[in-house]
Coordinates of N, CA and C in Angstrom, one line a residue:
X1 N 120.1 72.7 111.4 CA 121.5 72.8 111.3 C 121.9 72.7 109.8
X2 N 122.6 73.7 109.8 CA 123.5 73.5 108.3 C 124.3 72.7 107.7
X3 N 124.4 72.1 106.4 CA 124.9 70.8 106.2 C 126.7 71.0 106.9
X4 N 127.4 69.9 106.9 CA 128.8 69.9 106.8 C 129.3 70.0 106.3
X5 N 130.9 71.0 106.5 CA 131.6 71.0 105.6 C 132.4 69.9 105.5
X6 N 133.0 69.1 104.2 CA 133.5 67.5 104.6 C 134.6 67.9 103.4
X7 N 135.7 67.7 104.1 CA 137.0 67.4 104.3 C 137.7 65.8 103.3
X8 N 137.9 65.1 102.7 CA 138.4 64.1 102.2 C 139.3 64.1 101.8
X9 N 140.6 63.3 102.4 CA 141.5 62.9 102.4 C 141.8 61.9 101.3
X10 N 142.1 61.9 100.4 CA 142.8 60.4 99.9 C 144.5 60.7 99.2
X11 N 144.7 59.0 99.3 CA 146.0 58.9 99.1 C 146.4 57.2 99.0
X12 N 147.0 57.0 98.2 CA 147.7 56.0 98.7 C 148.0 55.0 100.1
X13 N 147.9 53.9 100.7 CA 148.5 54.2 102.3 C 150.0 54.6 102.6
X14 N 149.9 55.1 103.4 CA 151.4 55.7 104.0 C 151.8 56.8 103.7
X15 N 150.8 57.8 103.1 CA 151.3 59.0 102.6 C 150.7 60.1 104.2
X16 N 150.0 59.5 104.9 CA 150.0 60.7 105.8 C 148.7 61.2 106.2
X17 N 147.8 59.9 105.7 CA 146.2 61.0 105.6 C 146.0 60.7 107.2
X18 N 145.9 59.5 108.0 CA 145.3 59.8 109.5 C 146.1 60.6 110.2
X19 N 147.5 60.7 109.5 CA 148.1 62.3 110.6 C 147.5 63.4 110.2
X20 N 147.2 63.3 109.1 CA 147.0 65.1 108.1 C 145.5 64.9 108.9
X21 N 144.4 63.9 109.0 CA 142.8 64.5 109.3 C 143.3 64.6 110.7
X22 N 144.0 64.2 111.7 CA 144.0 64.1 113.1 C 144.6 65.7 113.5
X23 N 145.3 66.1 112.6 CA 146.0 67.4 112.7 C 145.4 68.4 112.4
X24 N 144.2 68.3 111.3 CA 143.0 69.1 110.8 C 142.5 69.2 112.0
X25 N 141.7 68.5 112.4 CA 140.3 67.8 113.0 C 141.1 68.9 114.4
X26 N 142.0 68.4 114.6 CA 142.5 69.7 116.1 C 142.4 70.9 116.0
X27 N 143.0 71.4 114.6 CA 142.7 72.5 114.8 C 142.3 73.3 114.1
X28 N 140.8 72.4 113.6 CA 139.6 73.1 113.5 C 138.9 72.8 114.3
X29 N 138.6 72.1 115.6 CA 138.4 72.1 117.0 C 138.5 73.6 117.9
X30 N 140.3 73.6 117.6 CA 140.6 74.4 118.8 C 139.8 76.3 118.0
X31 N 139.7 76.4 117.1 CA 138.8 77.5 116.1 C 137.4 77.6 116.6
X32 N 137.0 76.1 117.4 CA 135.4 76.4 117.9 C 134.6 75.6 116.9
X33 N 134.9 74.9 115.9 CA 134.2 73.8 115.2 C 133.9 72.6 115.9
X34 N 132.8 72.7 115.5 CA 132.4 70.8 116.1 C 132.9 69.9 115.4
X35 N 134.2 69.0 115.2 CA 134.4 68.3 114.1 C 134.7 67.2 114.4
X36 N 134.4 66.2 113.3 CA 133.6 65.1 113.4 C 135.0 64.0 112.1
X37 N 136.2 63.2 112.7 CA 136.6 62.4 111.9 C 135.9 60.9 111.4
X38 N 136.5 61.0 110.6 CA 136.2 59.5 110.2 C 137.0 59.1 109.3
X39 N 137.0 57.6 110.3 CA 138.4 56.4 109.9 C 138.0 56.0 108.9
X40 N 139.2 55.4 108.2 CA 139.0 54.8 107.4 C 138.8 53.2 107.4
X41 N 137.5 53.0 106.7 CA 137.1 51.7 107.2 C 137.5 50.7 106.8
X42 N 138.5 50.6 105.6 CA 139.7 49.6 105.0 C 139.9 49.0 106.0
X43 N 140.7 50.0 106.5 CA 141.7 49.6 108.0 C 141.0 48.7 108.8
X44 N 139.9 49.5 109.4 CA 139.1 48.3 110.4 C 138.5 47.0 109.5
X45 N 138.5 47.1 108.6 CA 138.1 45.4 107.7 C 139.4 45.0 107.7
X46 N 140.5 45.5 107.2 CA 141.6 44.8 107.1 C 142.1 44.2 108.8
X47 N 141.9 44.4 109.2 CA 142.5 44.3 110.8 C 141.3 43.3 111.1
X48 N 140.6 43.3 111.3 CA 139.1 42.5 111.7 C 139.4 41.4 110.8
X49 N 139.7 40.9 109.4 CA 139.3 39.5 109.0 C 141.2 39.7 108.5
X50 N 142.1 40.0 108.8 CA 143.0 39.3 108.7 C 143.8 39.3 107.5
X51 N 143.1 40.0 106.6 CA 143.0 40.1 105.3 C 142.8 41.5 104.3
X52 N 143.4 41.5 103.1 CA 142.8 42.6 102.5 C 141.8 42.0 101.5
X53 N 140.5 42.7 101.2 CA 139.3 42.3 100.8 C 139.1 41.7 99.7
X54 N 138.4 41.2 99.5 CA 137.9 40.5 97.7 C 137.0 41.6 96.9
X55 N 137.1 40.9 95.6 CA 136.0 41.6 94.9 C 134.7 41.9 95.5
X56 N 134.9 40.6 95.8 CA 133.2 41.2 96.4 C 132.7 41.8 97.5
X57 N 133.5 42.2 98.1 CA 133.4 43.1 99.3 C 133.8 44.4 99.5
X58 N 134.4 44.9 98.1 CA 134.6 46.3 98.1 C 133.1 47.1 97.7
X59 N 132.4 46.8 97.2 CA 130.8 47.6 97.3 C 130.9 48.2 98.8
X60 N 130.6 46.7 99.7 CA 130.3 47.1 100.9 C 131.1 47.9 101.9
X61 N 132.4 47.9 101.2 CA 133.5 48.9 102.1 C 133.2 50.2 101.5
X62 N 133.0 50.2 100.3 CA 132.4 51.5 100.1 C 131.4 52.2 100.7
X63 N 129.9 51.7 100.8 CA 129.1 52.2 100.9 C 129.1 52.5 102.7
X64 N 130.0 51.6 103.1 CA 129.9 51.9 104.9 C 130.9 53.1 105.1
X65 N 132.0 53.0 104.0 CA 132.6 54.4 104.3 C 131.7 56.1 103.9
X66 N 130.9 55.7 102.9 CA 130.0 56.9 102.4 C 128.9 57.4 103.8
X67 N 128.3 56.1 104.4 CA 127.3 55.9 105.7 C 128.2 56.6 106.4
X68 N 129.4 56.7 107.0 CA 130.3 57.1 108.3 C 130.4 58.2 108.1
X69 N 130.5 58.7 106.6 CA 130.5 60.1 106.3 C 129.6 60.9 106.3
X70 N 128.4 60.3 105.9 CA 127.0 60.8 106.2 C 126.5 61.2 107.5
X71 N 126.6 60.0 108.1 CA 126.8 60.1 110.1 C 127.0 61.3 110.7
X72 N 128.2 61.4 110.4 CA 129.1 62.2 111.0 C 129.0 63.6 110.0
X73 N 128.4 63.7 109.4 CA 127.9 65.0 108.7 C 126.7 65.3 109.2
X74 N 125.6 64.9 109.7 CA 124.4 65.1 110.2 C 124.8 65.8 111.4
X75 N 125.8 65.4 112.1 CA 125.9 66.1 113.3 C 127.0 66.9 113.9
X76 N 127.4 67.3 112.9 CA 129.1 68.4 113.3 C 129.4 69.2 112.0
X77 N 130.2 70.4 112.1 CA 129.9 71.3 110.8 C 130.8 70.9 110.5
X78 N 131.7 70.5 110.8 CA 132.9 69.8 109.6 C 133.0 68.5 109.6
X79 N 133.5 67.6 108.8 CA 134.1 66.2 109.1 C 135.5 66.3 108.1
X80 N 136.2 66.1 109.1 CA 137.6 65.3 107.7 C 137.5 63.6 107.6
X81 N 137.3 63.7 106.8 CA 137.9 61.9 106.7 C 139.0 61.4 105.7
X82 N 139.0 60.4 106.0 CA 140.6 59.8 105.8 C 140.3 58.7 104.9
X83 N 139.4 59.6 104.1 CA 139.2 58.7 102.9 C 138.1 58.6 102.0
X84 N 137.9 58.1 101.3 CA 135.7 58.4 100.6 C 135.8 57.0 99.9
X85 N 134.5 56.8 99.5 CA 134.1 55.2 98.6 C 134.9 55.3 97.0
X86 N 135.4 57.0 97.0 CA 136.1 57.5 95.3 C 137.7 56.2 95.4
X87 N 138.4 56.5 96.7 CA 139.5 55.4 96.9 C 139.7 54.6 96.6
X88 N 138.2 53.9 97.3 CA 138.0 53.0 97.3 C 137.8 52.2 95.7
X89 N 136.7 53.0 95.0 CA 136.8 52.7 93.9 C 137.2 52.9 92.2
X90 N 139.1 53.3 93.0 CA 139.9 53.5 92.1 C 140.6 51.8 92.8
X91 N 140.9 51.6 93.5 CA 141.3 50.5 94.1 C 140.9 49.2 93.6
X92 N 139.3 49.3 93.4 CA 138.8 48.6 93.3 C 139.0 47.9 91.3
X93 N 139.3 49.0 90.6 CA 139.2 49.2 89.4 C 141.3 48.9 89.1
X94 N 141.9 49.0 90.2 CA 143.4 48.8 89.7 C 143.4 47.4 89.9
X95 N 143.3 46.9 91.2 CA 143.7 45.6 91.5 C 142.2 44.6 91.1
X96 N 141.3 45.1 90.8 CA 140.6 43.7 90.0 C 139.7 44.3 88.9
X97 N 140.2 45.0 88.0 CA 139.3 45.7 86.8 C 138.1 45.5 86.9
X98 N 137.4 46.3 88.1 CA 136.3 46.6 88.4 C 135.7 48.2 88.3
X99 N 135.1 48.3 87.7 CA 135.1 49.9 87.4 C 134.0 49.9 87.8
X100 N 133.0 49.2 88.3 CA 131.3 49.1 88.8 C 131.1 49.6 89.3
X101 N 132.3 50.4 90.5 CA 132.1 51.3 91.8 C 132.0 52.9 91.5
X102 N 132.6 53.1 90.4 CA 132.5 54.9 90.5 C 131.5 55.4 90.4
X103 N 130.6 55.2 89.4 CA 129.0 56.0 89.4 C 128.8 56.0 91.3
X104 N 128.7 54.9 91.7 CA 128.0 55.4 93.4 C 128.9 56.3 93.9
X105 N 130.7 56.0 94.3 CA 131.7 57.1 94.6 C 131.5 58.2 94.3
X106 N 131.8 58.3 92.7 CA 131.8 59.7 92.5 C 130.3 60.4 93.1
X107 N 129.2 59.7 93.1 CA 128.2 60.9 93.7 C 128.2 61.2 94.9
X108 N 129.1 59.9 95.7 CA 129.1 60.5 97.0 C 130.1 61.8 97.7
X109 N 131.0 61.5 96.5 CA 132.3 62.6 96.6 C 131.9 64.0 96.6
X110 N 130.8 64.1 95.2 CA 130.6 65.4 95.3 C 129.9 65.9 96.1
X111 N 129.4 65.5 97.6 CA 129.2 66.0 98.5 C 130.4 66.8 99.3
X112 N 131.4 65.8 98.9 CA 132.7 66.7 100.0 C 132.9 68.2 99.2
X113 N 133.1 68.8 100.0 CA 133.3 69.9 99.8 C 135.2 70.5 99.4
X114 N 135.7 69.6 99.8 CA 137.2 69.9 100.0 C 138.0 68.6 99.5
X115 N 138.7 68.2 99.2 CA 139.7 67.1 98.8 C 140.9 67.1 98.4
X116 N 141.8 67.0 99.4 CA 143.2 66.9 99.6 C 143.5 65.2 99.4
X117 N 144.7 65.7 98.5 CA 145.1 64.4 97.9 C 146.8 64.8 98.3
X118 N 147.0 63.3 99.0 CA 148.7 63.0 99.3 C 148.9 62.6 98.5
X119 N 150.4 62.7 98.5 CA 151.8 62.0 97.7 C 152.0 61.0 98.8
X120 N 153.2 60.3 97.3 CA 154.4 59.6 98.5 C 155.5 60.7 98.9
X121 N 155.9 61.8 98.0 CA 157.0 62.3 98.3 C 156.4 63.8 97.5
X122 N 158.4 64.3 97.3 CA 157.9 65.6 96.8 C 159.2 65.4 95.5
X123 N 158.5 65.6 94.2 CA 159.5 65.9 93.2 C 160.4 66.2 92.9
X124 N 161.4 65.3 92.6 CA 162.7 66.6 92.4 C 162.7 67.1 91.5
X125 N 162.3 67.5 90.4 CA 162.0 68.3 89.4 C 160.6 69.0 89.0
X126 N 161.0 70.1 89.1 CA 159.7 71.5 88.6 C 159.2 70.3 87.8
X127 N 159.8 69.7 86.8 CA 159.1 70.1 85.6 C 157.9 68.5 85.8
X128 N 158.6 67.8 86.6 CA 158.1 66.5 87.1 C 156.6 66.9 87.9
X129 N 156.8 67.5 89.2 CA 155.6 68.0 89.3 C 154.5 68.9 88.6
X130 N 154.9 69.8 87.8 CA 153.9 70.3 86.8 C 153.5 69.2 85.7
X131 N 154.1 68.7 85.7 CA 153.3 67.0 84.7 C 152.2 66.6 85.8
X132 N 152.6 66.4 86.8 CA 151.7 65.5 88.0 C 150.5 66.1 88.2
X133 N 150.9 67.8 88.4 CA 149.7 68.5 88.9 C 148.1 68.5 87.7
X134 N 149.1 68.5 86.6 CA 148.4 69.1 85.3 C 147.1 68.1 84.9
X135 N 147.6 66.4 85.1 CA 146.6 65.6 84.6 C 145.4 65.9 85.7
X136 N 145.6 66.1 86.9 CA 144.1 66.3 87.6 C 143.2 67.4 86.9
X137 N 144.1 68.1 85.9 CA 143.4 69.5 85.3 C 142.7 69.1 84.4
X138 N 142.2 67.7 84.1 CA 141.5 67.8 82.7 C 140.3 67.7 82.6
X139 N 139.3 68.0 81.2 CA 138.3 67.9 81.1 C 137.6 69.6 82.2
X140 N 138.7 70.3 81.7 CA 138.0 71.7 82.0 C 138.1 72.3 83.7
X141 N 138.6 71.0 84.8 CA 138.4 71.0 86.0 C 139.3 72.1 86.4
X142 N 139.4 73.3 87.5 CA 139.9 73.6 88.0 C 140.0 73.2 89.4
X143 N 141.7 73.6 90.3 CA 142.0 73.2 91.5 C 143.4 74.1 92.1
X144 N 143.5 74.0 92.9 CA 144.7 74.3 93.6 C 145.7 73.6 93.9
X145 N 146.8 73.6 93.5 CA 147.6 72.6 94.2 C 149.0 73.2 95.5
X146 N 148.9 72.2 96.4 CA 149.7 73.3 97.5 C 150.9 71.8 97.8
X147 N 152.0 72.3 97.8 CA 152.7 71.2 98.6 C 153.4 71.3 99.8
X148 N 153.5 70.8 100.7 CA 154.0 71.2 102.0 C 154.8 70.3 102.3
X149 N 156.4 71.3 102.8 CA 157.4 70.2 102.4 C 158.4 70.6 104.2
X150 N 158.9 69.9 104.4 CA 160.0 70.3 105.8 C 161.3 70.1 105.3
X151 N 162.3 70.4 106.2 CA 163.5 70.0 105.8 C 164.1 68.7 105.8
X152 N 162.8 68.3 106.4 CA 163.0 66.5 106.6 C 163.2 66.4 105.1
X153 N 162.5 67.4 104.4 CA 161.8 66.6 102.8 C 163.4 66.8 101.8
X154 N 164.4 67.5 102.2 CA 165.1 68.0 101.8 C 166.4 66.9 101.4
X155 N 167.3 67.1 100.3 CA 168.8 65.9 100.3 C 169.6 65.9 101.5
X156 N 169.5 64.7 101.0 CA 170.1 64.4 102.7 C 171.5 64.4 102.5

C-alpha cells in the first residue's frame, strides 16, 4: 500500500479545525478514499486530567499525537488531523520557553503532505492580510494562501 496522504490542520483553539477535518474527512470519503481522522490529543489529556498540561508532559503529547498520525497513515490513503506535535511545539515554546520540541515536530511535519492553517477571523484590511500571509514566506518557502469567508464573515 502506498504511503498516506496527511492532511494537518493547525490553529489556535476555536478557529475551526475539528469542523474543517470532519468536513474534509467526508468528503474525501464520499470521492471513494479511505480516510482516516485524527483527534487531537490535547483535547483528550485536557479532558482526562482536568487540566491543561505541564512542562513536562508536552514531549509526551507530542509524540502520541505524531504515533496517531502514523497509525492512521499505515492504514488509509489519506488522514486529516486536527493537529501535529509542530502545535504542539510552538505551544510548548510560547507558554513555557521551551523550544526542545521542534527538532522532533518539525520532522514529523514533514511527513504531512498538506497543511492548512486557521485564523481567528478574516482581515479587514488588504494590506493587513498581505503582512500576515507574507511572514510564512520566509527563508525562500513557497505556499498558497486561500481564505474562505461566508457572509456570516461580513459587517454586521
Amino acid at each position: 500500500m502506498a504511503r498516506a496522504f496527511v492532511i494537518a490542520i493547525l490553529g489556535a483553539e476555536s478557529t475551526g479545525k475539528t469542523t474543517l477535518a470532519g468536513t474534509l474527512a467526508k468528503a474525501l470519503a464520499a470521492d471513494g478514499h479511505r480516510v482516516g481522522v485524527v483527534a487531537e490529543y490535547l483535547r483528550e489529556f485536557c479532558d482526562r486530567e482536568g487540566r491543561t498540561p505541564r512542562q513536562s508532559e508536552q514531549r509526551h503529547i507530542a509524540d502520541e499525537q505524531t504515533r496517531r498520525i502514523d497509525e492512521a497513515a499505515a492504514t488509509h490513503d489519506v488522514v486529516v488531523t486536527d493537529t501535529s506535535a509542530l502545535q504542539i511545539a510552538v505551544y510548548s515554546d510560547l507558554v513555557f520557553a521551551d523550544a526542545s520540541l521542534y527538532p522532533a515536530a518539525q520532522a514529523a511535519h514533514r511527513r504531512c503532505d498538506l497543511t492548512l492553517l486557521t485564523a481567528l477571523d478574516v482581515p479587514w484590511q488588504p494590506d493587513d492580510y498581505i503582512h500576515r500571509i507574507g511572514r510564512t514566506g520566509r527563508a525562500g518557502m513557497k505556499g498558497i494562501s486561500i481564505t474562505l469567508a461566508s457572509s456570516a464573515d461580513g459587517e454586521a
